[in-house]
Short mmCIF file of C-alpha atoms in Angstrom, two decimals:
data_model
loop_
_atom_site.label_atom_id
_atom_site.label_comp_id
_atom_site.label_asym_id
_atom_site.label_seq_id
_atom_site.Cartn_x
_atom_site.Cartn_y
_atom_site.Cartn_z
CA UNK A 11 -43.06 5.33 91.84
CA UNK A 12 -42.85 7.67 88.89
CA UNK A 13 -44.58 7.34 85.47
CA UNK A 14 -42.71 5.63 82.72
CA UNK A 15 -42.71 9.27 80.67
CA UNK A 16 -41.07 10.95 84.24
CA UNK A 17 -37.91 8.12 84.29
CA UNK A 18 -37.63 8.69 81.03
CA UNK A 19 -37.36 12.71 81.34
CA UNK A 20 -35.21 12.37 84.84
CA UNK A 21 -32.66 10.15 83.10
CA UNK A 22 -32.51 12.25 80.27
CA UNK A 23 -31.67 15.00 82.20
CA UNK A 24 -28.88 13.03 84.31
CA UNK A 25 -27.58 12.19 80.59
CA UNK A 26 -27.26 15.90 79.79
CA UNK A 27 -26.18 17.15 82.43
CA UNK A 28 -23.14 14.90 82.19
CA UNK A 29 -22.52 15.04 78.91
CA UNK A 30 -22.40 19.05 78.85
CA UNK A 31 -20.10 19.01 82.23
CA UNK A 32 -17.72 16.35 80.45
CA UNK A 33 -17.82 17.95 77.05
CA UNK A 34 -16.88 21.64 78.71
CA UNK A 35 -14.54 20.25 80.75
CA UNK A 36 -12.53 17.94 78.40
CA UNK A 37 -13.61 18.76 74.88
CA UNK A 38 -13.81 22.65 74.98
CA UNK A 39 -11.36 23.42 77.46
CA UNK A 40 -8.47 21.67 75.22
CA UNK A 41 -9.76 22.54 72.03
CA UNK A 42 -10.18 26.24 72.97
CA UNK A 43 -11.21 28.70 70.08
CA UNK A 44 -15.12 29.02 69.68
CA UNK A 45 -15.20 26.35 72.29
CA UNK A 46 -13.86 28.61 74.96
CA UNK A 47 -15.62 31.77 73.89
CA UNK A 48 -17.55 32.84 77.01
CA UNK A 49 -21.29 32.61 75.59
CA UNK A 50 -20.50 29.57 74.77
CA UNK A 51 -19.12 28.12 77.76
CA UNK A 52 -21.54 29.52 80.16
CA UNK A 53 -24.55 28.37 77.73
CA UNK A 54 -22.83 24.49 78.99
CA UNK A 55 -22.81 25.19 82.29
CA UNK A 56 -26.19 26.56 82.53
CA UNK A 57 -27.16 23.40 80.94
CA UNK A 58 -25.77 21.93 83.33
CA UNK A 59 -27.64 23.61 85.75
CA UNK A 60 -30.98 23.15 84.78
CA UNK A 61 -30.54 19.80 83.96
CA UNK A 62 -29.57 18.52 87.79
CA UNK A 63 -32.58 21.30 88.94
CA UNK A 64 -34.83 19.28 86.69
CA UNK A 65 -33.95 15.79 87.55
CA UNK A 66 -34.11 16.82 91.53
CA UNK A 67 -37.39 18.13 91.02
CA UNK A 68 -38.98 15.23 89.93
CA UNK A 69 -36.89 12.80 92.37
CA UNK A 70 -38.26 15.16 94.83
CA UNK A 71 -42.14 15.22 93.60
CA UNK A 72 -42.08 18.91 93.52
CA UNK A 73 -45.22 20.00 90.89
CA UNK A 74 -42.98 22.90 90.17
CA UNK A 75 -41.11 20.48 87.89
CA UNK A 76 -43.22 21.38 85.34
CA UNK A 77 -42.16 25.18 85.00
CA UNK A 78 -38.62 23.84 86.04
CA UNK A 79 -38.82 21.20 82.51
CA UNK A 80 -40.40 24.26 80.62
CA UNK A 81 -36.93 26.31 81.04
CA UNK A 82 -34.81 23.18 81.17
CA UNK A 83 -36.01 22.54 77.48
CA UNK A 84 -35.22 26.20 76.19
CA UNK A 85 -31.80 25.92 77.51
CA UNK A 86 -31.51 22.63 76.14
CA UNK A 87 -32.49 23.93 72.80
CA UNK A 88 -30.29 26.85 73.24
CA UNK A 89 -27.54 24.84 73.75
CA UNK A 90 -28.12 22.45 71.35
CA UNK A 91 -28.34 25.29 68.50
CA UNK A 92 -24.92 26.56 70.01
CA UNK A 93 -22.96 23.04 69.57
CA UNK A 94 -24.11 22.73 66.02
CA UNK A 95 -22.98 25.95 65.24
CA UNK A 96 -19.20 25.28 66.23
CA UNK A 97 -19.20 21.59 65.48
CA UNK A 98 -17.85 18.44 66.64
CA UNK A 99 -20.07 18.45 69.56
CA UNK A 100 -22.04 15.64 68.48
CA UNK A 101 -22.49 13.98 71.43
CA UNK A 102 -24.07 16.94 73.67
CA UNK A 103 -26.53 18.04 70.74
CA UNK A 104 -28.07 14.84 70.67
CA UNK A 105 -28.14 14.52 75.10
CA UNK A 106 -29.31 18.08 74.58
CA UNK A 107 -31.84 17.26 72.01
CA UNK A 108 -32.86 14.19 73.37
CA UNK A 109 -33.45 16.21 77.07
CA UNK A 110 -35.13 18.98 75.12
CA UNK A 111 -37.58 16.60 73.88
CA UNK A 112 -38.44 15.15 77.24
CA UNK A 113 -38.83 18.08 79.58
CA UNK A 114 -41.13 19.85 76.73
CA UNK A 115 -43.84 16.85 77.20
CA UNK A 116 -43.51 16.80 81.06
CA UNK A 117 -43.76 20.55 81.40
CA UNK A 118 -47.12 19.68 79.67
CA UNK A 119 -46.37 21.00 75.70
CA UNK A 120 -48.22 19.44 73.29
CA UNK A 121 -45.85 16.84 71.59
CA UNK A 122 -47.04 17.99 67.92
CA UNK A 123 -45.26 20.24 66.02
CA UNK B 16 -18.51 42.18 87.85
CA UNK B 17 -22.13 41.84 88.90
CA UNK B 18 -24.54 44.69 89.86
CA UNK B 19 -25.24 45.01 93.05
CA UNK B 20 -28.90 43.73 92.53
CA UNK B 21 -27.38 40.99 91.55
CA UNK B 22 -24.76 40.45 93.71
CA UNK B 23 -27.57 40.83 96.78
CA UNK B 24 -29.96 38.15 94.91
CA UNK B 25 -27.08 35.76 94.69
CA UNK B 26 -26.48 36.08 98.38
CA UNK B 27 -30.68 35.49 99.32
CA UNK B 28 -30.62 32.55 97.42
CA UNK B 29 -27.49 31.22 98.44
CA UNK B 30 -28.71 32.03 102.52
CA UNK B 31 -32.33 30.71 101.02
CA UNK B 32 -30.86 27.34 100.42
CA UNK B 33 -28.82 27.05 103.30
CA UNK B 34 -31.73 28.20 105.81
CA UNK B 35 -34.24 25.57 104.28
CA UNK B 36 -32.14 22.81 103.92
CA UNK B 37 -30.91 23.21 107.54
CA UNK B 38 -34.72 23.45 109.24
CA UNK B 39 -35.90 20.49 106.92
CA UNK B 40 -32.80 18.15 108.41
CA UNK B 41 -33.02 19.51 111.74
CA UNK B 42 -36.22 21.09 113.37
CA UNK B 43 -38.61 19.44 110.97
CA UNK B 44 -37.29 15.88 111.27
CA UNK B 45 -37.04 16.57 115.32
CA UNK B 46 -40.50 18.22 115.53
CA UNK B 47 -42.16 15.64 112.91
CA UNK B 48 -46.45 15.99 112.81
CA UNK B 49 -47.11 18.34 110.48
CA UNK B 50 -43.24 18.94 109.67
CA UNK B 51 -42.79 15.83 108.10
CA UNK B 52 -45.72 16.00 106.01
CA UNK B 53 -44.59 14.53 102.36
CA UNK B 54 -46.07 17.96 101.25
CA UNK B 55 -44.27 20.43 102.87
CA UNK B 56 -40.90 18.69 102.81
CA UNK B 57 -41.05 18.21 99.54
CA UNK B 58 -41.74 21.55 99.11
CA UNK B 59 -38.69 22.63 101.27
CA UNK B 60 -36.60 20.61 99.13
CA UNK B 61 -37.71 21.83 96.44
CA UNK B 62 -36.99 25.62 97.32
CA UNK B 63 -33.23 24.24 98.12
CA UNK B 64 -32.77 23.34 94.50
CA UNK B 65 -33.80 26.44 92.87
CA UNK B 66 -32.47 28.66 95.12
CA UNK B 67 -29.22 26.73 93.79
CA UNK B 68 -29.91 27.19 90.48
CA UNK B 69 -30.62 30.56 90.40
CA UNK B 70 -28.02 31.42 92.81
CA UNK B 71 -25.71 29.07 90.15
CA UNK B 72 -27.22 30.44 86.80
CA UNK B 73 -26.16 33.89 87.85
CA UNK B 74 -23.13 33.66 88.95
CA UNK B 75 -22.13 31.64 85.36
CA UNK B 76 -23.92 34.31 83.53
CA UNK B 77 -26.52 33.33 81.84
CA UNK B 78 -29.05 35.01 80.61
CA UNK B 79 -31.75 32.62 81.43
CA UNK B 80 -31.13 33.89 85.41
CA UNK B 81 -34.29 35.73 84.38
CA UNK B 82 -36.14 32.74 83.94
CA UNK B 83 -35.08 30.27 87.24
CA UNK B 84 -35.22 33.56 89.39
CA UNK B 85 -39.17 34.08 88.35
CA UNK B 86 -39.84 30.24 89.08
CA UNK B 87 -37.24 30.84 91.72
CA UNK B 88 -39.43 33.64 93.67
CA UNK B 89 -42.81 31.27 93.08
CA UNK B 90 -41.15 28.35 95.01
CA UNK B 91 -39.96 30.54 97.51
CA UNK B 92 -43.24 32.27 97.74
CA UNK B 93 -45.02 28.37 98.42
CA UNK B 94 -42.63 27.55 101.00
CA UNK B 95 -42.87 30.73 102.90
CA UNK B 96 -46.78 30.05 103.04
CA UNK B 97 -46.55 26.78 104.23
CA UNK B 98 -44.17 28.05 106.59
CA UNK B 99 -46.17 29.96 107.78
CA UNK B 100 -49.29 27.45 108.35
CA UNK B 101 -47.40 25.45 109.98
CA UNK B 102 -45.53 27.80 112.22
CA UNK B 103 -42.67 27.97 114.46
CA UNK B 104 -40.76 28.70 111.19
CA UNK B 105 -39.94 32.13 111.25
CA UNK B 106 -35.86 32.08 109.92
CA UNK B 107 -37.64 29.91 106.63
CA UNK B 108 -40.12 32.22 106.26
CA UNK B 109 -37.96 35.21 106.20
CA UNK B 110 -35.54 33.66 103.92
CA UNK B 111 -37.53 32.99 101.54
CA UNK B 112 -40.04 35.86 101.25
CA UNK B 113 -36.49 37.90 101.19
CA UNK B 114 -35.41 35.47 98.21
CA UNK B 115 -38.40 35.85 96.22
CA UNK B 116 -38.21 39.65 96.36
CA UNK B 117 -34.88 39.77 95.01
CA UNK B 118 -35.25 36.75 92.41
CA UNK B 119 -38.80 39.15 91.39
CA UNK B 120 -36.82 41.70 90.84
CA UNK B 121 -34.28 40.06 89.07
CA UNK B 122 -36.79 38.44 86.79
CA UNK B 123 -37.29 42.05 85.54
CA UNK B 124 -40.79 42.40 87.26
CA UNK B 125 -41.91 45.88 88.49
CA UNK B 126 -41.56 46.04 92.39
CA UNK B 127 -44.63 48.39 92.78
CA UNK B 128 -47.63 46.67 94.05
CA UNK C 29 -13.14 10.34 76.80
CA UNK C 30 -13.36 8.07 80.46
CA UNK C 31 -11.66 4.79 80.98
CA UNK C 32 -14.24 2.19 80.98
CA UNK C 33 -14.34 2.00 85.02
CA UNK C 34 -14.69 5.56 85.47
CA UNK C 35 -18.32 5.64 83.13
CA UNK C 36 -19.49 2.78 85.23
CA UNK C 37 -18.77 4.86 88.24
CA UNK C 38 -19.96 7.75 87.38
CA UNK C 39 -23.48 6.22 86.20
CA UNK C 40 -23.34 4.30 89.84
CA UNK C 41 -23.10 8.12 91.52
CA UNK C 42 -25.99 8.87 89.52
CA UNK C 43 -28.13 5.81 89.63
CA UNK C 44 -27.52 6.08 93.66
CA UNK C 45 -28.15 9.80 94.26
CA UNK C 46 -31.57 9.52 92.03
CA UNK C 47 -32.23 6.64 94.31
CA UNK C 48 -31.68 8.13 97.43
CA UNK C 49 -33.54 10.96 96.93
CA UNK C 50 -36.36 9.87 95.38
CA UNK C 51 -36.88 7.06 98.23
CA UNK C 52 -36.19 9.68 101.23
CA UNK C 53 -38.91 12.14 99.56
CA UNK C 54 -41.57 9.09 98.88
CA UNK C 55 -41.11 6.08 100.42
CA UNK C 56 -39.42 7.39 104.24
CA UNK C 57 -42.44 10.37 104.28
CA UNK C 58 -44.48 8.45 103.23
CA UNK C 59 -43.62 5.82 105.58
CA UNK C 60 -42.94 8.08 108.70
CA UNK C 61 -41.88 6.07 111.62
CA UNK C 62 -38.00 4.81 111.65
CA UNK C 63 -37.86 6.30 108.32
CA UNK C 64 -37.91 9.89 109.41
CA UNK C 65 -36.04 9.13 111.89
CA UNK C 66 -33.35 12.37 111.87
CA UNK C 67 -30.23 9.82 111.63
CA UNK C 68 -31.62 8.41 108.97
CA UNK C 69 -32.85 10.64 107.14
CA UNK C 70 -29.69 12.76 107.42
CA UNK C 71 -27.83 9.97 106.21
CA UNK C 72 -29.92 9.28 102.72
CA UNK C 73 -29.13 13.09 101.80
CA UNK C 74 -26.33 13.13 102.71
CA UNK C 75 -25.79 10.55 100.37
CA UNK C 76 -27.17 12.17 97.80
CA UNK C 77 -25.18 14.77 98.33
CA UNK C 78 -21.32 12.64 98.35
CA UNK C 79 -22.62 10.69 94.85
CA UNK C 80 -23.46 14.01 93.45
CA UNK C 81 -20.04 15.53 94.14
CA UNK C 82 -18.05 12.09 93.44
CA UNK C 83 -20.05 12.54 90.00
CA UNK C 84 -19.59 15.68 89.58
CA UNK C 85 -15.36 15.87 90.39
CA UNK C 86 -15.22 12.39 87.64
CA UNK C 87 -16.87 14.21 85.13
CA UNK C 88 -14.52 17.29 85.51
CA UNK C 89 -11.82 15.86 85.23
CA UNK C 90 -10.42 16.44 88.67
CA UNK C 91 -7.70 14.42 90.43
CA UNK C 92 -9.27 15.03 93.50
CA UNK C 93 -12.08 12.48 92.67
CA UNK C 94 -10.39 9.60 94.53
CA UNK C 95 -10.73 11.51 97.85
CA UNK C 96 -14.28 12.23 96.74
CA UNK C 97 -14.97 8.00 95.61
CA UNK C 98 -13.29 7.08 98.71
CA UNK C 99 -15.52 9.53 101.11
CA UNK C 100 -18.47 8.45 98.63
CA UNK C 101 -17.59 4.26 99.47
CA UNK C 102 -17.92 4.75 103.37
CA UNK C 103 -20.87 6.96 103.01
CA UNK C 104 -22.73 4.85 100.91
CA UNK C 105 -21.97 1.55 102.81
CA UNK C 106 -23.32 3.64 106.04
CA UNK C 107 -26.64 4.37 104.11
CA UNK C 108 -26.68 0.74 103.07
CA UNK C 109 -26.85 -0.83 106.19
CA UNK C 110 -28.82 1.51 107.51
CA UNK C 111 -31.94 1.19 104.82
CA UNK C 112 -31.06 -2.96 106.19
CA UNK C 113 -31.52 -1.81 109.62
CA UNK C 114 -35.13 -0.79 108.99
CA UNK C 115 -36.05 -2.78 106.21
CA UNK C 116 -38.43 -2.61 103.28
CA UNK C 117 -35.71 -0.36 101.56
CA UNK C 118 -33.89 -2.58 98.76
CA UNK C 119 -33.37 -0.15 95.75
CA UNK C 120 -31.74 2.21 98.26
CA UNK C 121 -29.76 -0.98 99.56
CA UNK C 122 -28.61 -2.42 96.13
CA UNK C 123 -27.78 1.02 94.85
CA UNK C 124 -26.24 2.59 97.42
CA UNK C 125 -23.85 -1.30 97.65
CA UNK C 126 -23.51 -0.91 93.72
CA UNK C 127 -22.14 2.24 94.58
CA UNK C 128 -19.78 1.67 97.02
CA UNK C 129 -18.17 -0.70 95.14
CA UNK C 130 -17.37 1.34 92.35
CA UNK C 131 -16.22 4.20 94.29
CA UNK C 132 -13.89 2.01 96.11
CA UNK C 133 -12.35 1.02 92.96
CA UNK C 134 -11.93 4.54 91.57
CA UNK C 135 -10.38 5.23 94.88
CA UNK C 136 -7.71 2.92 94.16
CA UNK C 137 -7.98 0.14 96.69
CA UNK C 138 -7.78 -3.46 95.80
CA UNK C 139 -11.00 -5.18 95.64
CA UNK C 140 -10.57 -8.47 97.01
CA UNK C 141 -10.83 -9.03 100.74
CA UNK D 8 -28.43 25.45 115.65
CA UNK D 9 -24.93 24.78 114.67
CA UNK D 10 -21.56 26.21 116.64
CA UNK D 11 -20.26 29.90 115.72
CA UNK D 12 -17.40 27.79 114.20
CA UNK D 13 -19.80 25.47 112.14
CA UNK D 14 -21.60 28.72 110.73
CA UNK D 15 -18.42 30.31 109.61
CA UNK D 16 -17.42 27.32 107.90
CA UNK D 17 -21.17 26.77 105.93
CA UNK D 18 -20.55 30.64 104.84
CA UNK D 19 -16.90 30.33 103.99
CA UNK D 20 -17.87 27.57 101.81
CA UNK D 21 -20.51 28.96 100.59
CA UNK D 22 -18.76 32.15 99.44
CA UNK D 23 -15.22 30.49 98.27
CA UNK D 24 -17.95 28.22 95.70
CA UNK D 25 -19.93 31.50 94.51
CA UNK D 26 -16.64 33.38 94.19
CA UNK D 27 -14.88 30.27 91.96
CA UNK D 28 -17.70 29.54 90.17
CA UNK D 29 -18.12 33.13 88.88
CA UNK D 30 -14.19 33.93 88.79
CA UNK D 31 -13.94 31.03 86.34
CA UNK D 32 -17.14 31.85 84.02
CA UNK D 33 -16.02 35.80 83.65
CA UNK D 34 -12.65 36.68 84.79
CA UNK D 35 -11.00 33.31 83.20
CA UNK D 36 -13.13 32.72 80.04
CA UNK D 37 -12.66 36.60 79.22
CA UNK D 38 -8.95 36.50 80.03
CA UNK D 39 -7.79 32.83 77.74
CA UNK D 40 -4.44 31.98 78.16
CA UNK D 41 -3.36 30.14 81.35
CA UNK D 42 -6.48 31.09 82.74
CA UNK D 43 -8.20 28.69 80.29
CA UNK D 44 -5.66 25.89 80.78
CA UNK D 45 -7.59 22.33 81.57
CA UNK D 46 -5.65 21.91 84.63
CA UNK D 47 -6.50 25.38 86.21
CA UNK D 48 -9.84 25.69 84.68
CA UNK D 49 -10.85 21.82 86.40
CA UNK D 50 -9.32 22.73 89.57
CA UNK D 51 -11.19 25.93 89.84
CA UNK D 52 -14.72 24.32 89.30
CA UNK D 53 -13.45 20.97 91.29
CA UNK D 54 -13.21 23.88 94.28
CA UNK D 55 -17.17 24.91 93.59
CA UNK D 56 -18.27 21.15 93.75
CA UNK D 57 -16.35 20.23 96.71
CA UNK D 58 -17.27 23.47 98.43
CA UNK D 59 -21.28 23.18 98.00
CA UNK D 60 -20.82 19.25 99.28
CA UNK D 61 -18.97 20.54 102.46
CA UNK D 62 -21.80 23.21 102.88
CA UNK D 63 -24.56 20.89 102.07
CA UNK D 64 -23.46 18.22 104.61
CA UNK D 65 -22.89 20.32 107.20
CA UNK D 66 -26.22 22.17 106.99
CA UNK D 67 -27.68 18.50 107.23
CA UNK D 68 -26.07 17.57 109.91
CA UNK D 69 -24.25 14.39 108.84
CA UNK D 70 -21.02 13.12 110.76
CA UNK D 71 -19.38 12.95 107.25
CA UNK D 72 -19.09 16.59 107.22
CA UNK D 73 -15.52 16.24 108.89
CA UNK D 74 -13.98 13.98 105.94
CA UNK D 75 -15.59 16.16 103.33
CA UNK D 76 -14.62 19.32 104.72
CA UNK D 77 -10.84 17.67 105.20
CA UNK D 78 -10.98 17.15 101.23
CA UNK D 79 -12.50 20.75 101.08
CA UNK D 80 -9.40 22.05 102.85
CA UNK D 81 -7.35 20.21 100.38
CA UNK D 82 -8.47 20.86 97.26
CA UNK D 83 -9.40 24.96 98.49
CA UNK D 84 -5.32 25.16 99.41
CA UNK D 85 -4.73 23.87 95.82
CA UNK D 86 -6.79 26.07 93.74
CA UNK D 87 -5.44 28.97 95.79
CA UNK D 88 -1.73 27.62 94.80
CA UNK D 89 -3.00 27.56 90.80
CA UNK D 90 -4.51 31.31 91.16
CA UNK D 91 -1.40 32.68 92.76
CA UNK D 92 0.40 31.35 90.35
CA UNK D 93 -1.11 32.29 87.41
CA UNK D 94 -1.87 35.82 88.95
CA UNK D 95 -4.69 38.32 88.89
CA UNK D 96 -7.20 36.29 90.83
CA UNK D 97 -7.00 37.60 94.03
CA UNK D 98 -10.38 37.36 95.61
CA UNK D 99 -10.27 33.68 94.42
CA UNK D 100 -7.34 33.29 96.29
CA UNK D 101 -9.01 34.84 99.69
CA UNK D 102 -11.94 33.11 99.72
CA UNK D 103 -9.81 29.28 98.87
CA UNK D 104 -7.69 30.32 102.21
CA UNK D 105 -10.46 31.22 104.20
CA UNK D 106 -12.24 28.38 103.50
CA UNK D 107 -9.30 26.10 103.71
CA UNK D 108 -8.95 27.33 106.94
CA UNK D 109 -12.65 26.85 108.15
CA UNK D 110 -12.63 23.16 106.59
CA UNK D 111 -9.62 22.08 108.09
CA UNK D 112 -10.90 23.64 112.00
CA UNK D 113 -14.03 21.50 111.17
CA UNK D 114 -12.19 18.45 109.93
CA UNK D 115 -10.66 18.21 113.33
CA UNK D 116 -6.75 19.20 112.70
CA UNK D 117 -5.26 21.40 114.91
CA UNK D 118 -5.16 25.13 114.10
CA UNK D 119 -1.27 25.58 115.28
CA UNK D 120 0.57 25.74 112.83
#
């Protein structure tokens, strides 16, 4: 029903928003430190966020998924900058990344740097 | 711990959701026609999930409120149109043109016409 | 960070909600007839909804999760045999079975007959 | 649309998972300590899920309202417990009881005590 390039971009988003939700909830929480410092923690959730916005968006065949994927892919970004900075968050920089990377084309960005 | 801007946008968007997602299940499915139109339901559906997120993104505290609360007042802004071409919608229509004033404001634009 | 079950399970919540929703916004408007019929329509988001939380309450971390799987289980057999009922609704059927069956697992109850 | 008593439970839900979900991202990530302890933190954001399923089945009118809102009551009686305990999270506290309260009318269990 969807284009090959929207799957890809909903599932990517499923994939982040899980990975940030599991990651905060497991990884930060009993690490604590940097990992529990308040921008840092709401940066996850608010990944988290836009993530399941995006995906129901598209599932839903709202054309507002476009501005919806636009934001999606700055907090993405965001958050993505934010794990590398403390570390041994491999896992949600490259869901982050990887979601980043897919809501920028279907928000309509050239691909190109 | 909020302003009470804020605090009053969390509470459109939160009755925003509710309102929509309660006269898509009920009197649009029971009225069907024009109510059922894959357009407008999708559209109703769609102003559910952002009113979640931006009802969400603020009360995590994120800075990128200001973002999903101007997409956030353009949804709501749709629905209430179609709303109102359609008719016999009048709690949608006021829940959402009183969510997109506060998520406009929110979004730090100027309230003057 | 999950036991091997609990990944399948949660991928199963996700697979099925994405399922659901996409199918109830395309295919059941689209289709009109039984497929907006309110009981049935109620049910598929309603669906959507249970997965979503199951999901959600696995990837937290939460105890609570097996009264979430077990609530998910019956819901998601309901939607199943209803998308048999009216037919022409497999994905919906085989994901919403798939499911099921993992949520009655994480729930704790034997799987055998 | 929905009984007086159905209303107050949507709302009570809908407050007890805006007034978790912001308690934990501010008041607990500012404060560390036990307030930043896995099993409190999970249990406070298990309450938000379980609290916008129980408000979002409801509002569409599914008969599995009554088993979610039973969990609801469960896990809302828990997280109160945790935030007495640990202290200093009073309106948390309120809004778990009052929604435990609502969920459980709705789930069908006699008020008495």
């Amino acid at each position: 029903m969807h284009t090959k390039e929207m799957s890809a971009c909903i599932e990517a988003c499923q994939r982040c928003a899980a990975t940030c939700l599991e990651a905060a909830m497991h990884h930060c929480l009993e690490a604590g430190g940097q990992h529990t410092e308040p921008r840092h923690f709401r940066l996850m959730l608010a990944c988290v966020e836009v993530c399941r916005a995006s995906a129901a968006l598209m599932l839903i065949g709202s054309p507002s998924h476009r501005m919806q994927c636009d934001l999606c892919a700055k907090v993405c970004d965001e958050c993505a900058a934010d794990c590398e900075r403390i570390g041994g968050m491999d896992a949600c920089v490259q869901a982050c990344r990887a979601c980043a990377k897919e809501c920028r084309q279907m928000a309509g960005h050239a691909v190109a740097a």
